[in-house]
XYZ file of C-alpha atoms in Angstrom:
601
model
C -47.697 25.310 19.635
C -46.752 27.503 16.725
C -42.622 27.455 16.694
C -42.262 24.556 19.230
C -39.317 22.255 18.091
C -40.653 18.746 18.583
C -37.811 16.025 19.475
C -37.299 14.639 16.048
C -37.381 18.337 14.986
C -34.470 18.994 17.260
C -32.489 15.550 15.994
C -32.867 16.628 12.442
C -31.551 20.620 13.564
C -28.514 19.164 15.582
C -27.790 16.872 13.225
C -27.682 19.253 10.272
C -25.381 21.518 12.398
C -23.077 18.576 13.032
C -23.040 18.160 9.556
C -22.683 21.827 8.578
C -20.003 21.896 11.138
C -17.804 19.003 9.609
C -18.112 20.298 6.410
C -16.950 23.985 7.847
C -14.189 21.962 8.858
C -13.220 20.181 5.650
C -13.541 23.410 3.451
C -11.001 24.816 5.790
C -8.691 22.375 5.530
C -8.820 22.453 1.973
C -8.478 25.900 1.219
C -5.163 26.364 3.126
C -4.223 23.091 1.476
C -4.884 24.709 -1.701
C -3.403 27.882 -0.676
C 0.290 26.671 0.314
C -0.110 24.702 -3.107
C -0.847 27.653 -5.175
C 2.018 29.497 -3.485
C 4.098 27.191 -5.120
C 4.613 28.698 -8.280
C 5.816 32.263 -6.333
C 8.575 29.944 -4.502
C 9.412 28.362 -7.712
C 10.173 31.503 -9.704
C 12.146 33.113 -6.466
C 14.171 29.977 -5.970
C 13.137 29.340 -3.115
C 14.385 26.055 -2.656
C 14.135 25.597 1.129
C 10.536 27.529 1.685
C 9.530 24.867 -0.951
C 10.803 22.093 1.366
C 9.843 23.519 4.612
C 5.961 24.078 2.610
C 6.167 20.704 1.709
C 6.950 18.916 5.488
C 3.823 21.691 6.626
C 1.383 20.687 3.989
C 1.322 16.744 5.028
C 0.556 18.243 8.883
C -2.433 20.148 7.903
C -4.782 16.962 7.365
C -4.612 15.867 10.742
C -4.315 19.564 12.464
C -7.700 20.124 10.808
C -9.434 16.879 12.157
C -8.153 17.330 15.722
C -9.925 21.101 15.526
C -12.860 19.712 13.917
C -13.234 16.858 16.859
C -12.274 19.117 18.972
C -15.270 21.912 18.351
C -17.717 19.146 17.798
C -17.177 17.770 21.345
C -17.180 21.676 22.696
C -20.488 22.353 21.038
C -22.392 19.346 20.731
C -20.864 16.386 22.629
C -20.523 14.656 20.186
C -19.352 11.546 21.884
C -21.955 10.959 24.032
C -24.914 11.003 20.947
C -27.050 8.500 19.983
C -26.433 6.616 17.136
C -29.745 7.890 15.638
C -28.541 11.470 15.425
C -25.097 10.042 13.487
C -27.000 8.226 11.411
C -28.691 11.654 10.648
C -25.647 13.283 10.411
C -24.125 11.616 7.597
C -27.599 11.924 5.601
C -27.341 15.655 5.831
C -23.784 15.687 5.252
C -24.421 13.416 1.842
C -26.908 16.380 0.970
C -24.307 18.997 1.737
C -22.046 17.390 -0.701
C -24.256 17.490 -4.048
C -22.461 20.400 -5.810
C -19.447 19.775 -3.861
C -16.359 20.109 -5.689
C -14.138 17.944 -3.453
C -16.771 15.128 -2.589
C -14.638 12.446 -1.896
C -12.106 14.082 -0.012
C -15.057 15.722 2.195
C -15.913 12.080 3.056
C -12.836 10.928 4.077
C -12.965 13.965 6.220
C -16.055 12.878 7.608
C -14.502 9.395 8.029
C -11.546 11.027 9.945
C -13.396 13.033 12.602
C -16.421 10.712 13.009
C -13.959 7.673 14.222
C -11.705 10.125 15.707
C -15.169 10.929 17.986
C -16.801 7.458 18.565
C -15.802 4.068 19.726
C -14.004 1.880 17.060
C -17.147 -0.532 17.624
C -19.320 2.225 15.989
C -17.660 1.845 12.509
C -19.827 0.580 10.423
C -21.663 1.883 7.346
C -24.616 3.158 9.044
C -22.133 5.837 10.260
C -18.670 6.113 7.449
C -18.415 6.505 4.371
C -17.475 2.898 3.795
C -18.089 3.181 0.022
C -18.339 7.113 -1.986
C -21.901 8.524 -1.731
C -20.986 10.722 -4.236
C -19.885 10.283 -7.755
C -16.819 12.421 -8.835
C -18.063 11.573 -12.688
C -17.542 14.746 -14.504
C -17.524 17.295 -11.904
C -15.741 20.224 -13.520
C -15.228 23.993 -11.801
C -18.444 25.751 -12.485
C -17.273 29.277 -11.622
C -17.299 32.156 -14.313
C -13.540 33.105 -14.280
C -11.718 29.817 -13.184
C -9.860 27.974 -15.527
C -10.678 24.511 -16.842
C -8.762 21.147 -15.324
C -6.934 21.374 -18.706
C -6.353 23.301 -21.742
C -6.893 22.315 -25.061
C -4.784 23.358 -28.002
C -5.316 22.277 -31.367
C -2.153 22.723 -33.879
C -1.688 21.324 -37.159
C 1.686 19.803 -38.518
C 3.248 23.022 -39.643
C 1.797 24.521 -36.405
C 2.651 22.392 -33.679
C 5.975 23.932 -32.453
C 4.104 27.390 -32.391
C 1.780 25.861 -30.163
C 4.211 24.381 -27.762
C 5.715 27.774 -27.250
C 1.499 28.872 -26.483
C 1.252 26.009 -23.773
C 4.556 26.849 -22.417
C 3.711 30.679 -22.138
C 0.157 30.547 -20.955
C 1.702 29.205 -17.578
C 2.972 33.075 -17.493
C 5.824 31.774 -15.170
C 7.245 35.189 -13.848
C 10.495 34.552 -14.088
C 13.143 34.817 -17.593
C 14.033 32.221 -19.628
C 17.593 31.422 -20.782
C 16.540 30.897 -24.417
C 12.695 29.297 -24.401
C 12.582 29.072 -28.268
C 15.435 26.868 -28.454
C 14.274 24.833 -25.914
C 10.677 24.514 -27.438
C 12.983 23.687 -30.929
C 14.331 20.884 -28.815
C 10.351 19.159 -27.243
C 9.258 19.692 -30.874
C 11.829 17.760 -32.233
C 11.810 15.175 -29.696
C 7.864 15.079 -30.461
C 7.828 14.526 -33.981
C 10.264 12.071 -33.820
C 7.884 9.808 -30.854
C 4.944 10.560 -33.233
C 7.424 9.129 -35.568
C 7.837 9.539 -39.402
C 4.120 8.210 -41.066
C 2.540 10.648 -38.722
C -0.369 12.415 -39.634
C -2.875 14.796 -37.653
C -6.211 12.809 -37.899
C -9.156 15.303 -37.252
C -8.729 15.326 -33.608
C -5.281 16.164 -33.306
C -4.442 18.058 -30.236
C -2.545 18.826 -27.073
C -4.169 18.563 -23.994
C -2.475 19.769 -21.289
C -3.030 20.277 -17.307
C -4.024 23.587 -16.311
C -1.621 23.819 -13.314
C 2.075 23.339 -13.204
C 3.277 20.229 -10.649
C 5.612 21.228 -8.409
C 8.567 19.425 -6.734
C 11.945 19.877 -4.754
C 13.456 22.315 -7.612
C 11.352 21.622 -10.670
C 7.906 22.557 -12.320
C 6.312 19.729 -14.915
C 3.852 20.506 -17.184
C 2.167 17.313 -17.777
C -0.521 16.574 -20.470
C -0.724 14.495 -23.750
C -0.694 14.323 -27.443
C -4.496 12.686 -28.836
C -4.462 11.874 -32.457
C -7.163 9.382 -33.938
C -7.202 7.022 -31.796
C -3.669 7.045 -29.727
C -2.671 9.529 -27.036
C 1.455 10.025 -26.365
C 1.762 11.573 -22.390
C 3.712 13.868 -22.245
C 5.836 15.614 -19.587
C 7.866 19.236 -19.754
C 10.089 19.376 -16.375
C 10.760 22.892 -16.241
C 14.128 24.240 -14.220
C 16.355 27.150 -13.232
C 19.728 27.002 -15.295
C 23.006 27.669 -13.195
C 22.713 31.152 -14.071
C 19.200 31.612 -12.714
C 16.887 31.221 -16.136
C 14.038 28.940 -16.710
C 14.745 26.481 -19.010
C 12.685 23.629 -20.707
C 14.946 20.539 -19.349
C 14.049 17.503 -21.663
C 10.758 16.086 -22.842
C 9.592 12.864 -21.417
C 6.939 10.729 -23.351
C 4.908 7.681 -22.674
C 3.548 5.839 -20.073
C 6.901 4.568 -18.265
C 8.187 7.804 -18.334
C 5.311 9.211 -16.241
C 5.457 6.100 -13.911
C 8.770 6.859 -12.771
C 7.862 10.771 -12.654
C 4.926 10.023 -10.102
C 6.736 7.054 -8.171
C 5.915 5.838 -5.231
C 9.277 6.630 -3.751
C 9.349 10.217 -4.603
C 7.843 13.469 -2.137
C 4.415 14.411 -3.183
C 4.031 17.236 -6.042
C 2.339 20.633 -5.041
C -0.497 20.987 -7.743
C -3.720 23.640 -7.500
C -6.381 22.133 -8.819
C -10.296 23.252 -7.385
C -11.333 19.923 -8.843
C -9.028 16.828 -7.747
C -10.739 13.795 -8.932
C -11.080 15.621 -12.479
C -6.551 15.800 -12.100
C -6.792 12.092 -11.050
C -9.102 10.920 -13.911
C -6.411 12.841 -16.393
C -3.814 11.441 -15.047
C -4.875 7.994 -14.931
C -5.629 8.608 -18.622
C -1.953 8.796 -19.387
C -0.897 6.208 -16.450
C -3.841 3.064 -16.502
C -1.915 0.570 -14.319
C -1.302 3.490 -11.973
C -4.022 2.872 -9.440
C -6.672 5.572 -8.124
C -5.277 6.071 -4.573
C -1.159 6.099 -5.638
C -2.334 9.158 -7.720
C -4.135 11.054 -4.892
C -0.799 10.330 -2.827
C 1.413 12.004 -5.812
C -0.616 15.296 -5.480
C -0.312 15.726 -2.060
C -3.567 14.230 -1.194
C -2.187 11.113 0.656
C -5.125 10.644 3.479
C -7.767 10.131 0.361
C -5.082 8.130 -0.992
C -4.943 6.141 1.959
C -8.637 5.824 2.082
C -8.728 4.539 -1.936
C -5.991 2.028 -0.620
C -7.866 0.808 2.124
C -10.956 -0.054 0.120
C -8.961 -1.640 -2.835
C -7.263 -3.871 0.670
C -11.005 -4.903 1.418
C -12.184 -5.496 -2.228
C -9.043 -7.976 -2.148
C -9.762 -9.792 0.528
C -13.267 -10.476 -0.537
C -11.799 -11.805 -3.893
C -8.795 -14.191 -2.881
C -8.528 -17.497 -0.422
C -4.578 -17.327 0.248
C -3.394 -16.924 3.814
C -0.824 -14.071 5.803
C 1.995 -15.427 6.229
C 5.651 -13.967 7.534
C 7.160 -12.356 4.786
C 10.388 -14.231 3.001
C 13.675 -13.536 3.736
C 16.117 -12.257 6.229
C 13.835 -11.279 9.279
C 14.279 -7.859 10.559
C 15.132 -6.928 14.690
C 12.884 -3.908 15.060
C 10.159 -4.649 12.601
C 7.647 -7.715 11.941
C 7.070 -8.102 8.479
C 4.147 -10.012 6.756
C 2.693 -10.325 3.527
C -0.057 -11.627 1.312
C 1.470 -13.596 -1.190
C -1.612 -12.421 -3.586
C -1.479 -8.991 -2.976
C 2.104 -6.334 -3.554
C 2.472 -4.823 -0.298
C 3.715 -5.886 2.816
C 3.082 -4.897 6.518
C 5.374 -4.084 9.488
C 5.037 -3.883 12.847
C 7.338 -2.545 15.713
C 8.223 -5.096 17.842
C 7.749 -4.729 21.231
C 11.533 -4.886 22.629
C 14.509 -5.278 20.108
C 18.270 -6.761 20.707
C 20.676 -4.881 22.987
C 22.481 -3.580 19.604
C 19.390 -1.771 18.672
C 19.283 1.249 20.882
C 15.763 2.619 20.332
C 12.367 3.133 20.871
C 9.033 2.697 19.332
C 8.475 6.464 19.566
C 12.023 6.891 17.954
C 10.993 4.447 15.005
C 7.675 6.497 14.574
C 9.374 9.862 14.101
C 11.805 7.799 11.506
C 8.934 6.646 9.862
C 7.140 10.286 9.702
C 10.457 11.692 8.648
C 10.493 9.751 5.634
C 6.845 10.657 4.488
C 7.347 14.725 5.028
C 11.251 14.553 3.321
C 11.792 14.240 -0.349
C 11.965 10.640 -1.314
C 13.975 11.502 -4.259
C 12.817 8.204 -6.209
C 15.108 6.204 -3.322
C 12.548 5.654 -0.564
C 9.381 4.317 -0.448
C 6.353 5.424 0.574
C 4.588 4.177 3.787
C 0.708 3.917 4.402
C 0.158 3.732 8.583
C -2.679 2.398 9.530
C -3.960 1.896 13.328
C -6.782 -0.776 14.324
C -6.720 -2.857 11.378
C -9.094 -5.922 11.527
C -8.203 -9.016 9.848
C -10.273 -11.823 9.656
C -8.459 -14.884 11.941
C -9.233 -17.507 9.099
C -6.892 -15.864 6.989
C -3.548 -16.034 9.062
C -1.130 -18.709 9.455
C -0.513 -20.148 12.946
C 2.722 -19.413 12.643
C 2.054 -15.789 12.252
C 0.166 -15.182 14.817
C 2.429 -17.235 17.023
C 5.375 -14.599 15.665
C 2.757 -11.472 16.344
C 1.669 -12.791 19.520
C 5.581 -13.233 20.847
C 7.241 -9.895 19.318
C 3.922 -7.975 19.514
C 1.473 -8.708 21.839
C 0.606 -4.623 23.164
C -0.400 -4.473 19.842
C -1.895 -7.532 19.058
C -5.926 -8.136 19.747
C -7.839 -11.635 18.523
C -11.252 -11.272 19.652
C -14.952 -11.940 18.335
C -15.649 -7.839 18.013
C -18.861 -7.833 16.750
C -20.671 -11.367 18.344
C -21.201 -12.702 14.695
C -18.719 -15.543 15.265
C -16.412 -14.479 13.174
C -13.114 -13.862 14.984
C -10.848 -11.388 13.567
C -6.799 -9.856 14.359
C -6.813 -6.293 15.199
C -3.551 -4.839 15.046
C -3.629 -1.206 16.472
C -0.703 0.204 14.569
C 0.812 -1.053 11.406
C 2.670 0.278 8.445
C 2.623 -1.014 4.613
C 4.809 -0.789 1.895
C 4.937 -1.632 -1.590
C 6.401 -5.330 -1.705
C 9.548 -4.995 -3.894
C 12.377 -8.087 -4.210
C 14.770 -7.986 -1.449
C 18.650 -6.651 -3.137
C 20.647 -9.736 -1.293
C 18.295 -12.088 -2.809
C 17.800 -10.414 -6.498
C 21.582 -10.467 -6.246
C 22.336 -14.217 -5.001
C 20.360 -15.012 -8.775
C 21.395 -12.254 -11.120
C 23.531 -12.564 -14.029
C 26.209 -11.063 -14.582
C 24.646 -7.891 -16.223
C 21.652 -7.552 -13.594
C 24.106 -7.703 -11.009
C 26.449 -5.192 -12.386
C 22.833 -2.360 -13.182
C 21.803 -3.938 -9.102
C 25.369 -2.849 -7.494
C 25.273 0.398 -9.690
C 21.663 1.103 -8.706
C 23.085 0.672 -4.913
C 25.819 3.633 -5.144
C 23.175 5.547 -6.772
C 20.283 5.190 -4.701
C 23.194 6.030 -1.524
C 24.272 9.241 -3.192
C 20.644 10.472 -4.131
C 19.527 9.986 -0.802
C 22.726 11.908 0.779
C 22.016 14.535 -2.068
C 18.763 14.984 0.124
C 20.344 15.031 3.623
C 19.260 11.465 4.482
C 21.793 8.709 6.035
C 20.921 5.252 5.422
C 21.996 3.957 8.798
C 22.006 0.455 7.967
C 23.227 -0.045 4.505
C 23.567 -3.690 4.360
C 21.809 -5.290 1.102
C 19.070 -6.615 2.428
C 17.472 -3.161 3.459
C 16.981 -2.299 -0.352
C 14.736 -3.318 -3.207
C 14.797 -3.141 -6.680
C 11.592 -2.239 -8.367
C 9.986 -3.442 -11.435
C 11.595 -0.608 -13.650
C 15.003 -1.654 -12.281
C 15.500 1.146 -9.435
C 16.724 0.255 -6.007
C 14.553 1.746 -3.536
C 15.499 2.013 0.371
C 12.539 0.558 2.824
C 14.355 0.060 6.409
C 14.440 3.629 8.351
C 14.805 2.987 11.919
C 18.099 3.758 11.874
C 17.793 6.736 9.258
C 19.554 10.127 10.481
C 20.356 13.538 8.758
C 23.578 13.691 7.223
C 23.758 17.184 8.607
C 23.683 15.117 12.415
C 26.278 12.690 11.406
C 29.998 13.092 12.321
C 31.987 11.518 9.142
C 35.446 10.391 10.607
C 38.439 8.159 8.964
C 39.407 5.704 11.464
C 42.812 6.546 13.528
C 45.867 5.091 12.430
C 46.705 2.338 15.225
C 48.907 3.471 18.239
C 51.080 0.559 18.318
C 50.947 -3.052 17.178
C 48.902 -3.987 19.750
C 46.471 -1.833 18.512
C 46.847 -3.111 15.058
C 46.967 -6.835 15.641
C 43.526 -6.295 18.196
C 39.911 -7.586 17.156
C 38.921 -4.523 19.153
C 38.284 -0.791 17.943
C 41.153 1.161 19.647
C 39.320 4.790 19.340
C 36.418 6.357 20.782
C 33.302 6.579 19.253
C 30.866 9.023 20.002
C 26.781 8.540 19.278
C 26.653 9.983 15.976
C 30.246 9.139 14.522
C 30.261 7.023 11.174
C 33.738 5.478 9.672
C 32.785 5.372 5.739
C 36.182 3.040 5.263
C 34.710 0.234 7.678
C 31.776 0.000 5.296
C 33.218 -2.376 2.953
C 33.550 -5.803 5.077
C 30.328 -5.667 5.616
C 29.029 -5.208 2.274
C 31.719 -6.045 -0.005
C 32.539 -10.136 0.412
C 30.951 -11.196 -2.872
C 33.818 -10.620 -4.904
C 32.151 -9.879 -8.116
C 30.356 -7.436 -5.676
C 33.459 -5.625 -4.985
C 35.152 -5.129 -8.400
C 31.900 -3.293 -9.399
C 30.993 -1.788 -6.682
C 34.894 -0.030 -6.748
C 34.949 0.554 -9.744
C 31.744 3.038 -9.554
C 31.234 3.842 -5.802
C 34.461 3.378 -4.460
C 34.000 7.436 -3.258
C 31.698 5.951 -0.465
C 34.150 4.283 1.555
C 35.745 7.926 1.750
C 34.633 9.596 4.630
C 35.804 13.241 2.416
C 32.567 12.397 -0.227
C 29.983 12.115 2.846
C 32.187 15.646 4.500
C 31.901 17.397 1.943
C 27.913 16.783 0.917
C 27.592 17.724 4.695
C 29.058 20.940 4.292
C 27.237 21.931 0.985
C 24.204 20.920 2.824
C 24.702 23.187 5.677
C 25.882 25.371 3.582
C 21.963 25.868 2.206
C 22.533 24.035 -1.294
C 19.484 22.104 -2.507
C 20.960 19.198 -4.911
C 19.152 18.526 -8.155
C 18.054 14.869 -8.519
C 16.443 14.111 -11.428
C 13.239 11.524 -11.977
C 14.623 10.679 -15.583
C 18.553 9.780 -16.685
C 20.132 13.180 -16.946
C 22.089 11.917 -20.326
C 18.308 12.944 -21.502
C 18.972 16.352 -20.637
C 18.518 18.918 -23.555
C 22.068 20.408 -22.248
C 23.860 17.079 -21.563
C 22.651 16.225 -25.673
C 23.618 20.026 -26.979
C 27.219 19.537 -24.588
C 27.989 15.676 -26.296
C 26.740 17.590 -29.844
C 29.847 20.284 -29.312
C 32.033 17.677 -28.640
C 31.338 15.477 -31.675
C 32.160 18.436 -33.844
């Protein structure tokens, strides 16, 4: 009959709604993701130092609001649960249609990924129904709309030219706020230019600036990133851009070259608010200036941490196929909340909650969690590293030590599964929750080898990392050695946050002056202590016994034993004061050179 919907008819229509439904979803979730990045700039030029925070901690949230909805509807509308496989295996098809002028492919199939095994039985996911590998290429997708402006902007000066066009790039970010004194600042990247191109330099027929068409924003600063292509080198370049004490903008150094941008986009530091309508276009750039960067670590730095995650995931899997070594408990001291294990191949490691913890350590798994989720919505400020969690990871058997799984099977076993999942003989570990972590050398161990030197940068790195995270309102807890790395540019990095707590909840207190000699001569503590008091002073036996240890670490950090340094960043804290910390040495300052240039003369 003429307009009768036979049953493949109807697969094919239910399907494409499905798919129309998912993508509804995912265009959603971008455009307020976009939106609260784009507002960035407005909080930048009003200061607005906490709304940039608060946007920040909000932002990471949206992914996984978005998904829930999106499940959510598709369950009200369709049932989604209870379809066949042969209508999901439609679904994706006319989702991978939907996508072909798409400017956010990829992250539109990680959405998919997201809802579709947020919906069906982990025994469903397989690639007749994810997005196991991209069905889209991101190659040279660029915004096709009349008025929108290009991923970046090109700018071709000459030698005599180039400062003029610095103060062009600068201006065309029409930051609406004024500047303390922008030509002198551009005088000072200009100089600092020529002198990286260094003194045989000459433009080649290609010279230009290429430069990112939206600022990246973070905590209290606004980076114009791009890079300098002449023959056949390119110089990246970044332009952190900051209010003065007075209020001005002000052009705060000029960093250059690669290792400068690594530390910039770290893996310990909060994610950058960037708008960009074309994100794999931003990544490709990037990784232009930053090779051994990988794909995924860039996707985290722009706030795009589930595709990151996804990128990570496959990179995990392409690893596995390509190496032979074994999981094995991870070296050194072993931790009473967490499990740790590694692959000695591969630079990550993974922890997992135990399942009950000594009598000393008062806490929960749900209490770790919220540590651990803490850490990824607060700024990092280059001091704590980023975590990827991950729930119902398979692993195949073959590749883990007994004595792992013996470890996993004692501390773990809720969250422990060894079973043949899909009947092919192959038996595999399924851990259903798991976090992982860039593998970085243990500070008690780096330190029980160091010479003399790396030990003296190590302890100094220690005060500092301390102070930048109480500059951002974060108590280590536990700040014996052995919860800090150092990383392969030298900076010590904090990785153990169970015990993490605001320094705005913590109750800084010297210890009472004994009563009597009893009190003195006692192996006991003679004073109450409430739940959230912390005695700086009674730090030092605990972390101090190396000797060489000590005369550094008082000569530079003594302050931290004083329980008046931690009261009084408490106070400014509550007191709404937003610290600078700086991803670069702030000696490289424009003011700290123009302040030690007065003083020479």
């Amino acid at each position: 009959m003429p307009g009768t919907l036979f049953p493949q008819q109807l697969t094919d229509s239910r399907a494409f709604d499905i798919a129309r439904t998912m993508l509804d979803g995912f265009n959603k979730h971008y455009r307020l993701f976009r939106e609260s990045s784009r507002k960035a700039k407005q909080r930048f030029e009003q200061a607005d130092w906490l709304g940039q925070q608060r946007a920040q901690r909000e932002r990471i949230e949206f992914y996984d609001r978005r998904v829930e909805e999106n499940a959510e509807r598709l369950q009200a509308e369709f049932s989604a649960g209870a379809l066949p496989m042969d209508v999901w295996q439609q679904v994706k098809l006319h989702y991978i249609g939907l996508l072909t002028n798409h400017h956010q492919p990829e992250l539109a199939e990680t959405f998919f990924n997201s809802v579709t095994t947020k919906i069906l039985h982990r025994s469903y996911f397989h690639n007749d129904f994810i997005f196991v590998r991209p069905a889209i290429s991101t190659e040279y997708i660029e915004n096709d709309e009349p008025a929108a402006a290009p991923t970046y902007r090109c700018y071709y000066p000459t030698r005599e030219s180039l400062r003029d066009e610095l103060l062009r790039m600068v201006n065309n970010f029409q930051l609406e706020r004024a500047w303390d004194d922008l030509e002198r600042d551009i005088d000072c990247v200009h100089r600092e230019m020529m002198n990286r191109l260094g003194e045989d330099f000459r433009p080649r027929a290609n010279f230009q600036l290429q430069v990112l068409s939206s600022l990246f924003y973070r905590n209290k600063g606004a980076y114009a990133v791009g890079k300098v292509v002449n023959g056949f080198t390119e110089l990246p370049f970044a332009l952190p851009i900051l209010h003065d004490e007075h209020g001005r903008l002000t052009v705060d150094t000029a960093l250059f070259g690669e290792d400068d941008l690594l530390l910039l986009f770290s893996f310990a530091r909060a994610y950058f608010m960037v708008d960009m309508e074309v994100p794999s276009a931003f990544v490709q750039f990037l990784r232009s200036m930053m090779p051994r960067k990988p794909r995924w670590e860039l996707y985290n730095a722009i706030g795009l941490h589930k595709q990151g995650k996804n990128i990570f995931y496959r990179d995990f899997l392409h690893h596995l196929r390509h190496s032979s070594d074994k999981f094995r408990i991870a070296p050194g001291i072993k931790g009473m909340v967490m499990l740790v294990f590694d692959l000695p191949s591969f630079p990550f490691v993974f922890k997992v909650i135990k399942d009950y913890y000594p009598p000393q350590k008062d806490t929960t798994r749900e209490q770790i969690q919220g540590k651990y989720l803490l850490v990824k919505q607060h700024d990092r400020v280059g001091r704590m590293a980023d975590t990827l969690e991950f729930s119902n990871v398979a692993f195949p058997r073959s590749r883990f030590e007994d004595e792992l799984i013996e470890e996993l099977r004692k501390y773990c076993p809720s969250l422990l599964e060894i079973s043949d999942r899909d009947g092919d003989g192959q038996t595999e570990v399924i851990i259903q929750h798991v976090y992982i972590e860039r593998r970085m050398i243990p500070l008690n161990i780096f330190l029980a080898d160091a010479t003399p030197t790396q030990m003296e940068h190590a302890v100094i790195e220690y005060g500092n990392a301390i102070k930048d995270l109480v500059a951002a309102n974060i108590f280590p807890g536990d700040m014996l050695w052995k919860n800090f790395g150092i990383t392969r540019h030298g900076k010590v990095v904090f990785y153990d946050y169970d015990e993490i707590e605001y320094i705005t909840d913590c109750n800084f207190r010297r210890v009472p002056p004994p009563r009597n000699e009893e009190d003195e001569m006692s192996g006991e503590i003679w004073y109450a202590v409430g739940r959230h008091d912390v005695f700086p002073e009674t730090f030092g036996p605990f972390l101090l016994g190396n000797p060489q240890v000590r005369e550094i670490f008082m000569k530079h950090h003594a302050d931290l034993l004083d329980a008046g340094f931690w009261q009084a960043h408490k106070a400014r804290i509550q007191a709404g004061h937003v610290h600078d910390v700086f991803p670069y040495d702030p000696e490289r300052r424009f003011a700290a050179q123009r302040a030690a240039a007065a003083l020479s003369t």
